[in-house]
Amino acid sequence: TQLLEQSPQFLSIQEGENLTVYCNSSSVFSSLQWYRQEPGEGPVLLVTVVTGGEVKKLKRLTFQFGDARKDSSLHITAAQPGDTGLYLCAGVSDRGSTLGRLYFGRGTQLTVWP
Amino acid sequence: DAGVIQSTRHEVTEMGQEVTLRCKPISGHDYLFWYRQTMMRGLELLIYFNNNVPIDDSGMPEDRFSAKMPNASFSTLKIQPSEPRDSAVYFCASSSGLAGSTDTQYFGPGTRLTVL
């Protein structure tokens, strides 16, 4: 099993604040994905990072893949109440028998208060 | 496109009963995945199919769990007999390819199973 640890588990902040969520593993992944999940819904893919050191930006969200392809971070600038949700990272296995399989972290529950 | 369909959003059953969860993938997707989500263990892959054939069922917790995909537009996950520890949200997802390519897994809304 390729484990992914996410921190913090819970994050409660005021609108306008910045935040960073971390996703760490001892395993190397071919790529890493970030998902956002709202209550009563399934996860929705936000981004896939593929290259070690890669940085991708989606409006106020910045995703970074570690140089060794074992960890990633998600930074949100000027958080808004609409950013509230469960953020999940998922590593994509590069091992033969599990190639392409997703291994999910347990998620960071973000609440942004107006 | 209607997305992945899991028409039953909540399922309540009693310990020892059989329960069947159902999923309709997005039309044209060759891969179908069953996941289970709990607070303790997060989101775990149970089994996935490629072109209706089970490829990896290593995540299926016990023989009480079984999954079928009789055709490209329908899959079932059956638990028999069910136990309280099976209580979780079960998600179905589908995609055109495996993750890591340009293909995205699309998740259904999930079925929340409660075993009393």
PDB file of C-alpha atoms in Angstrom:
ATOM      1  CA  THR A   1       0.000   0.000   0.000  1.00  0.00           C
ATOM      2  CA  GLN A   2       1.305   3.426  -0.913  1.00  0.00           C
ATOM      3  CA  LEU A   3       0.266   5.778   1.854  1.00  0.00           C
ATOM      4  CA  LEU A   4      -0.375   9.500   1.527  1.00  0.00           C
ATOM      5  CA  GLU A   5      -0.542  11.668   4.638  1.00  0.00           C
ATOM      6  CA  GLN A   6      -2.391  14.956   4.468  1.00  0.00           C
ATOM      7  CA  SER A   7      -2.059  17.799   6.932  1.00  0.00           C
ATOM      8  CA  PRO A   8      -3.742  19.462   8.557  1.00  0.00           C
ATOM      9  CA  GLN A   9      -6.779  17.235   8.864  1.00  0.00           C
ATOM     10  CA  PHE A  10      -9.037  20.217   9.653  1.00  0.00           C
ATOM     11  CA  LEU A  11      -8.571  23.890   8.842  1.00  0.00           C
ATOM     12  CA  SER A  12     -10.953  26.684   9.820  1.00  0.00           C
ATOM     13  CA  ILE A  13     -10.104  30.200   8.661  1.00  0.00           C
ATOM     14  CA  GLN A  14     -11.630  33.590   7.950  1.00  0.00           C
ATOM     15  CA  GLU A  15     -12.374  34.855   4.463  1.00  0.00           C
ATOM     16  CA  GLY A  16      -9.345  36.562   2.944  1.00  0.00           C
ATOM     17  CA  GLU A  17      -6.714  34.484   4.710  1.00  0.00           C
ATOM     18  CA  ASN A  18      -4.122  32.376   2.933  1.00  0.00           C
ATOM     19  CA  LEU A  19      -3.587  28.681   3.621  1.00  0.00           C
ATOM     20  CA  THR A  20      -1.444  25.734   2.621  1.00  0.00           C
ATOM     21  CA  VAL A  21      -2.369  22.056   2.682  1.00  0.00           C
ATOM     22  CA  TYR A  22       0.297  19.378   2.533  1.00  0.00           C
ATOM     23  CA  CYS A  23       0.365  15.880   1.088  1.00  0.00           C
ATOM     24  CA  ASN A  24       3.334  13.650   1.922  1.00  0.00           C
ATOM     25  CA  SER A  25       4.414  10.113   1.182  1.00  0.00           C
ATOM     26  CA  SER A  26       7.457   7.879   1.355  1.00  0.00           C
ATOM     27  CA  SER A  27       6.519   6.499  -2.071  1.00  0.00           C
ATOM     28  CA  VAL A  28       7.289   7.937  -5.477  1.00  0.00           C
ATOM     29  CA  PHE A  29       4.332   8.541  -7.759  1.00  0.00           C
ATOM     30  CA  SER A  30       4.197   9.027 -11.508  1.00  0.00           C
ATOM     31  CA  SER A  31       1.868  11.970 -10.932  1.00  0.00           C
ATOM     32  CA  LEU A  32      -0.292  13.444  -8.224  1.00  0.00           C
ATOM     33  CA  GLN A  33      -3.844  14.695  -8.334  1.00  0.00           C
ATOM     34  CA  TRP A  34      -5.835  17.054  -6.158  1.00  0.00           C
ATOM     35  CA  TYR A  35      -9.577  16.722  -5.762  1.00  0.00           C
ATOM     36  CA  ARG A  36     -12.246  18.769  -4.026  1.00  0.00           C
ATOM     37  CA  GLN A  37     -15.275  17.087  -2.505  1.00  0.00           C
ATOM     38  CA  GLU A  38     -18.424  18.808  -1.285  1.00  0.00           C
ATOM     39  CA  PRO A  39     -20.911  17.252   1.167  1.00  0.00           C
ATOM     40  CA  GLY A  40     -23.052  14.589  -0.455  1.00  0.00           C
ATOM     41  CA  GLU A  41     -21.043  14.575  -3.658  1.00  0.00           C
ATOM     42  CA  GLY A  42     -18.159  12.673  -5.158  1.00  0.00           C
ATOM     43  CA  PRO A  43     -14.642  14.112  -5.497  1.00  0.00           C
ATOM     44  CA  VAL A  44     -13.997  16.361  -8.472  1.00  0.00           C
ATOM     45  CA  LEU A  45     -10.553  16.595 -10.039  1.00  0.00           C
ATOM     46  CA  LEU A  46      -8.879  19.997  -9.725  1.00  0.00           C
ATOM     47  CA  VAL A  47      -5.444  19.358 -11.184  1.00  0.00           C
ATOM     48  CA  THR A  48      -2.835  16.760 -12.085  1.00  0.00           C
ATOM     49  CA  VAL A  49       0.855  17.500 -11.551  1.00  0.00           C
ATOM     50  CA  VAL A  50       3.274  15.266 -13.389  1.00  0.00           C
ATOM     51  CA  THR A  51       6.825  16.581 -13.312  1.00  0.00           C
ATOM     52  CA  GLY A  52       8.938  16.852 -10.164  1.00  0.00           C
ATOM     53  CA  GLY A  53       9.058  20.504  -9.134  1.00  0.00           C
ATOM     54  CA  GLU A  54       6.062  21.389 -11.281  1.00  0.00           C
ATOM     55  CA  VAL A  55       3.879  24.304 -10.221  1.00  0.00           C
ATOM     56  CA  LYS A  56       0.358  24.785 -11.548  1.00  0.00           C
ATOM     57  CA  LYS A  57      -1.994  27.660 -10.858  1.00  0.00           C
ATOM     58  CA  LEU A  58      -5.763  27.716 -11.030  1.00  0.00           C
ATOM     59  CA  LYS A  59      -6.910  31.238 -10.221  1.00  0.00           C
ATOM     60  CA  ARG A  60      -6.214  31.575  -6.459  1.00  0.00           C
ATOM     61  CA  LEU A  61      -5.035  27.954  -6.079  1.00  0.00           C
ATOM     62  CA  THR A  62      -1.380  27.016  -6.518  1.00  0.00           C
ATOM     63  CA  PHE A  63      -0.327  23.366  -6.670  1.00  0.00           C
ATOM     64  CA  GLN A  64       3.253  22.176  -6.364  1.00  0.00           C
ATOM     65  CA  PHE A  65       4.747  18.716  -6.897  1.00  0.00           C
ATOM     66  CA  GLY A  66       7.881  17.920  -4.927  1.00  0.00           C
ATOM     67  CA  ASP A  67      11.168  17.433  -6.752  1.00  0.00           C
ATOM     68  CA  ALA A  68      11.271  13.760  -5.728  1.00  0.00           C
ATOM     69  CA  ARG A  69       7.616  13.236  -6.721  1.00  0.00           C
ATOM     70  CA  LYS A  70       6.743  12.092  -3.194  1.00  0.00           C
ATOM     71  CA  ASP A  71       4.915  15.128  -1.885  1.00  0.00           C
ATOM     72  CA  SER A  72       2.739  18.015  -2.930  1.00  0.00           C
ATOM     73  CA  SER A  73       1.171  21.166  -1.574  1.00  0.00           C
ATOM     74  CA  LEU A  74      -1.905  23.223  -2.290  1.00  0.00           C
ATOM     75  CA  HIS A  75      -1.842  26.923  -1.484  1.00  0.00           C
ATOM     76  CA  ILE A  76      -4.985  29.055  -1.554  1.00  0.00           C
ATOM     77  CA  THR A  77      -4.658  32.825  -1.613  1.00  0.00           C
ATOM     78  CA  ALA A  78      -7.389  35.021  -0.161  1.00  0.00           C
ATOM     79  CA  ALA A  79      -9.712  32.153   0.688  1.00  0.00           C
ATOM     80  CA  GLN A  80     -13.433  32.570   0.086  1.00  0.00           C
ATOM     81  CA  PRO A  81     -16.423  30.755   1.615  1.00  0.00           C
ATOM     82  CA  GLY A  82     -16.898  29.000  -1.715  1.00  0.00           C
ATOM     83  CA  ASP A  83     -13.554  27.270  -1.174  1.00  0.00           C
ATOM     84  CA  THR A  84     -15.052  25.308   1.715  1.00  0.00           C
ATOM     85  CA  GLY A  85     -14.818  21.560   1.151  1.00  0.00           C
ATOM     86  CA  LEU A  86     -12.746  18.420   1.575  1.00  0.00           C
ATOM     87  CA  TYR A  87      -9.469  18.563  -0.350  1.00  0.00           C
ATOM     88  CA  LEU A  88      -8.013  15.194  -1.294  1.00  0.00           C
ATOM     89  CA  CYS A  89      -4.661  14.374  -2.783  1.00  0.00           C
ATOM     90  CA  ALA A  90      -4.177  11.160  -4.738  1.00  0.00           C
ATOM     91  CA  GLY A  91      -0.946   9.618  -5.923  1.00  0.00           C
ATOM     92  CA  VAL A  92      -0.901   7.789  -9.227  1.00  0.00           C
ATOM     93  CA  SER A  93       1.085   4.573  -8.935  1.00  0.00           C
ATOM     94  CA  ASP A  94       3.959   3.950 -11.310  1.00  0.00           C
ATOM     95  CA  ARG A  95       4.443   0.331 -10.246  1.00  0.00           C
ATOM     96  CA  GLY A  96       3.767  -2.433 -12.749  1.00  0.00           C
ATOM     97  CA  SER A  97       1.028  -4.366 -10.953  1.00  0.00           C
ATOM     98  CA  THR A  98      -0.740  -1.212  -9.750  1.00  0.00           C
ATOM     99  CA  LEU A  99       0.097   1.086 -12.653  1.00  0.00           C
ATOM    100  CA  GLY A 100      -2.377   3.907 -12.918  1.00  0.00           C
ATOM    101  CA  ARG A 101      -4.091   3.099  -9.636  1.00  0.00           C
ATOM    102  CA  LEU A 102      -4.971   6.030  -7.359  1.00  0.00           C
ATOM    103  CA  TYR A 103      -3.991   6.114  -3.690  1.00  0.00           C
ATOM    104  CA  PHE A 104      -5.871   8.780  -1.763  1.00  0.00           C
ATOM    105  CA  GLY A 105      -4.973  10.692   1.354  1.00  0.00           C
ATOM    106  CA  ARG A 106      -7.674  11.081   4.011  1.00  0.00           C
ATOM    107  CA  GLY A 107      -8.200  14.693   3.109  1.00  0.00           C
ATOM    108  CA  THR A 108      -8.147  18.170   4.650  1.00  0.00           C
ATOM    109  CA  GLN A 109     -11.528  19.590   5.621  1.00  0.00           C
ATOM    110  CA  LEU A 110     -11.395  23.328   4.925  1.00  0.00           C
ATOM    111  CA  THR A 111     -13.992  25.733   6.295  1.00  0.00           C
ATOM    112  CA  VAL A 112     -13.840  29.388   5.286  1.00  0.00           C
ATOM    113  CA  TRP A 113     -16.003  31.724   7.361  1.00  0.00           C
ATOM    114  CA  PRO A 114     -17.379  34.960   5.901  1.00  0.00           C
TER     115      PRO A 114
ATOM    116  CA  ASP B   1     -24.013  13.963 -20.227  1.00  0.00           C
ATOM    117  CA  ALA B   2     -25.654  12.731 -17.033  1.00  0.00           C
ATOM    118  CA  GLY B   3     -22.383  11.780 -15.387  1.00  0.00           C
ATOM    119  CA  VAL B   4     -21.896   8.649 -13.328  1.00  0.00           C
ATOM    120  CA  ILE B   5     -25.223   7.557 -11.904  1.00  0.00           C
ATOM    121  CA  GLN B   6     -25.706   6.034  -8.487  1.00  0.00           C
ATOM    122  CA  SER B   7     -29.436   6.359  -8.134  1.00  0.00           C
ATOM    123  CA  THR B   8     -29.615   5.164  -4.527  1.00  0.00           C
ATOM    124  CA  ARG B   9     -28.181   7.885  -2.298  1.00  0.00           C
ATOM    125  CA  HIS B  10     -28.938   6.244   1.037  1.00  0.00           C
ATOM    126  CA  GLU B  11     -29.279   2.558   1.848  1.00  0.00           C
ATOM    127  CA  VAL B  12     -30.163   1.245   5.286  1.00  0.00           C
ATOM    128  CA  THR B  13     -30.120  -2.439   6.049  1.00  0.00           C
ATOM    129  CA  GLU B  14     -29.807  -4.760   8.989  1.00  0.00           C
ATOM    130  CA  MET B  15     -26.799  -6.839   9.868  1.00  0.00           C
ATOM    131  CA  GLY B  16     -26.816 -10.133   8.027  1.00  0.00           C
ATOM    132  CA  GLN B  17     -28.873  -8.884   5.092  1.00  0.00           C
ATOM    133  CA  GLU B  18     -27.681  -8.765   1.517  1.00  0.00           C
ATOM    134  CA  VAL B  19     -27.237  -5.325  -0.009  1.00  0.00           C
ATOM    135  CA  THR B  20     -26.575  -4.475  -3.650  1.00  0.00           C
ATOM    136  CA  LEU B  21     -25.250  -1.118  -4.808  1.00  0.00           C
ATOM    137  CA  ARG B  22     -25.672  -0.086  -8.430  1.00  0.00           C
ATOM    138  CA  CYS B  23     -23.795   2.135 -10.841  1.00  0.00           C
ATOM    139  CA  LYS B  24     -24.169   3.370 -14.386  1.00  0.00           C
ATOM    140  CA  PRO B  25     -20.891   4.736 -15.787  1.00  0.00           C
ATOM    141  CA  ILE B  26     -20.527   7.518 -18.297  1.00  0.00           C
ATOM    142  CA  SER B  27     -21.231   6.198 -21.773  1.00  0.00           C
ATOM    143  CA  GLY B  28     -18.064   5.363 -23.672  1.00  0.00           C
ATOM    144  CA  HIS B  29     -15.852   5.013 -20.618  1.00  0.00           C
ATOM    145  CA  ASP B  30     -13.887   1.774 -20.576  1.00  0.00           C
ATOM    146  CA  TYR B  31     -12.908   1.826 -16.912  1.00  0.00           C
ATOM    147  CA  LEU B  32     -15.165   1.535 -13.878  1.00  0.00           C
ATOM    148  CA  PHE B  33     -14.022   1.826 -10.282  1.00  0.00           C
ATOM    149  CA  TRP B  34     -15.671   1.090  -6.942  1.00  0.00           C
ATOM    150  CA  TYR B  35     -14.362   3.030  -3.921  1.00  0.00           C
ATOM    151  CA  ARG B  36     -15.324   3.106  -0.256  1.00  0.00           C
ATOM    152  CA  GLN B  37     -14.936   6.212   1.917  1.00  0.00           C
ATOM    153  CA  THR B  38     -14.823   6.248   5.719  1.00  0.00           C
ATOM    154  CA  MET B  39     -13.535   8.764   8.218  1.00  0.00           C
ATOM    155  CA  MET B  40     -10.942   6.333   9.509  1.00  0.00           C
ATOM    156  CA  ARG B  41      -9.535   5.028   6.241  1.00  0.00           C
ATOM    157  CA  GLY B  42     -10.421   7.728   3.739  1.00  0.00           C
ATOM    158  CA  LEU B  43     -11.152   6.815   0.131  1.00  0.00           C
ATOM    159  CA  GLU B  44     -10.061   3.297  -0.812  1.00  0.00           C
ATOM    160  CA  LEU B  45     -10.230   1.497  -4.137  1.00  0.00           C
ATOM    161  CA  LEU B  46     -12.123  -1.766  -3.853  1.00  0.00           C
ATOM    162  CA  ILE B  47     -12.070  -3.046  -7.442  1.00  0.00           C
ATOM    163  CA  TYR B  48     -11.856  -1.787 -10.986  1.00  0.00           C
ATOM    164  CA  PHE B  49     -12.980  -3.092 -14.362  1.00  0.00           C
ATOM    165  CA  ASN B  50     -11.637  -2.553 -17.855  1.00  0.00           C
ATOM    166  CA  ASN B  51     -14.053  -3.320 -20.685  1.00  0.00           C
ATOM    167  CA  ASN B  52     -16.320  -5.123 -18.190  1.00  0.00           C
ATOM    168  CA  VAL B  53     -13.514  -7.409 -16.968  1.00  0.00           C
ATOM    169  CA  PRO B  54     -12.337  -7.170 -13.321  1.00  0.00           C
ATOM    170  CA  ILE B  55      -8.662  -6.190 -13.361  1.00  0.00           C
ATOM    171  CA  ASP B  56      -7.714  -5.521  -9.754  1.00  0.00           C
ATOM    172  CA  ASP B  57      -9.872  -6.676  -6.853  1.00  0.00           C
ATOM    173  CA  SER B  58      -7.115  -6.578  -4.240  1.00  0.00           C
ATOM    174  CA  GLY B  59      -8.997  -3.881  -2.347  1.00  0.00           C
ATOM    175  CA  MET B  60     -12.087  -5.997  -1.774  1.00  0.00           C
ATOM    176  CA  PRO B  61     -12.016  -6.503   1.977  1.00  0.00           C
ATOM    177  CA  GLU B  62     -13.498  -9.991   2.277  1.00  0.00           C
ATOM    178  CA  ASP B  63     -15.338 -12.706   0.451  1.00  0.00           C
ATOM    179  CA  ARG B  64     -18.550 -11.066   1.578  1.00  0.00           C
ATOM    180  CA  PHE B  65     -17.933  -8.449  -1.096  1.00  0.00           C
ATOM    181  CA  SER B  66     -18.424  -9.169  -4.786  1.00  0.00           C
ATOM    182  CA  ALA B  67     -18.727  -6.982  -7.872  1.00  0.00           C
ATOM    183  CA  LYS B  68     -19.975  -7.590 -11.370  1.00  0.00           C
ATOM    184  CA  MET B  69     -20.151  -5.694 -14.617  1.00  0.00           C
ATOM    185  CA  PRO B  70     -22.488  -7.595 -16.935  1.00  0.00           C
ATOM    186  CA  ASN B  71     -22.310  -4.922 -19.627  1.00  0.00           C
ATOM    187  CA  ALA B  72     -20.675  -1.596 -20.389  1.00  0.00           C
ATOM    188  CA  SER B  73     -23.468   0.424 -18.841  1.00  0.00           C
ATOM    189  CA  PHE B  74     -24.051  -1.274 -15.503  1.00  0.00           C
ATOM    190  CA  SER B  75     -22.153  -2.540 -12.488  1.00  0.00           C
ATOM    191  CA  THR B  76     -23.115  -3.866  -9.073  1.00  0.00           C
ATOM    192  CA  LEU B  77     -21.326  -4.189  -5.757  1.00  0.00           C
ATOM    193  CA  LYS B  78     -22.887  -6.752  -3.453  1.00  0.00           C
ATOM    194  CA  ILE B  79     -22.260  -7.350   0.222  1.00  0.00           C
ATOM    195  CA  GLN B  80     -23.564 -10.583   1.670  1.00  0.00           C
ATOM    196  CA  PRO B  81     -23.982 -10.820   4.581  1.00  0.00           C
ATOM    197  CA  SER B  82     -23.604  -7.187   5.573  1.00  0.00           C
ATOM    198  CA  GLU B  83     -22.028  -6.117   8.872  1.00  0.00           C
ATOM    199  CA  PRO B  84     -22.124  -2.799  10.774  1.00  0.00           C
ATOM    200  CA  ARG B  85     -18.455  -2.161   9.919  1.00  0.00           C
ATOM    201  CA  ASP B  86     -19.425  -2.057   6.242  1.00  0.00           C
ATOM    202  CA  SER B  87     -21.193   1.251   6.893  1.00  0.00           C
ATOM    203  CA  ALA B  88     -19.542   3.813   4.626  1.00  0.00           C
ATOM    204  CA  VAL B  89     -20.085   5.863   1.500  1.00  0.00           C
ATOM    205  CA  TYR B  90     -19.534   3.797  -1.627  1.00  0.00           C
ATOM    206  CA  PHE B  91     -18.515   5.641  -4.778  1.00  0.00           C
ATOM    207  CA  CYS B  92     -18.505   4.491  -8.345  1.00  0.00           C
ATOM    208  CA  ALA B  93     -16.230   6.263 -10.838  1.00  0.00           C
ATOM    209  CA  SER B  94     -15.542   5.858 -14.525  1.00  0.00           C
ATOM    210  CA  SER B  95     -12.912   7.041 -16.976  1.00  0.00           C
ATOM    211  CA  SER B  96     -11.650   6.574 -20.512  1.00  0.00           C
ATOM    212  CA  GLY B  97      -8.237   5.467 -19.275  1.00  0.00           C
ATOM    213  CA  LEU B  98      -6.191   4.928 -16.160  1.00  0.00           C
ATOM    214  CA  ALA B  99      -5.073   7.899 -14.087  1.00  0.00           C
ATOM    215  CA  GLY B 100      -1.786   9.425 -15.079  1.00  0.00           C
ATOM    216  CA  SER B 101      -2.739   9.789 -18.705  1.00  0.00           C
ATOM    217  CA  THR B 102      -4.946  12.584 -19.912  1.00  0.00           C
ATOM    218  CA  ASP B 103      -8.004  10.775 -18.617  1.00  0.00           C
ATOM    219  CA  THR B 104      -9.988  11.898 -15.606  1.00  0.00           C
ATOM    220  CA  GLN B 105     -11.923   9.723 -13.202  1.00  0.00           C
ATOM    221  CA  TYR B 106     -15.456  11.011 -12.802  1.00  0.00           C
ATOM    222  CA  PHE B 107     -17.132  10.097  -9.554  1.00  0.00           C
ATOM    223  CA  GLY B 108     -20.794   9.472  -8.910  1.00  0.00           C
ATOM    224  CA  PRO B 109     -22.573  11.089  -5.952  1.00  0.00           C
ATOM    225  CA  GLY B 110     -22.069   7.991  -3.808  1.00  0.00           C
ATOM    226  CA  THR B 111     -24.372   5.683  -1.859  1.00  0.00           C
ATOM    227  CA  ARG B 112     -24.294   6.082   1.903  1.00  0.00           C
ATOM    228  CA  LEU B 113     -24.722   2.599   3.375  1.00  0.00           C
ATOM    229  CA  THR B 114     -25.787   2.140   6.964  1.00  0.00           C
ATOM    230  CA  VAL B 115     -25.815  -1.351   8.402  1.00  0.00           C
ATOM    231  CA  LEU B 116     -27.691  -1.527  11.707  1.00  0.00           C
TER     232      LEU B 116
END
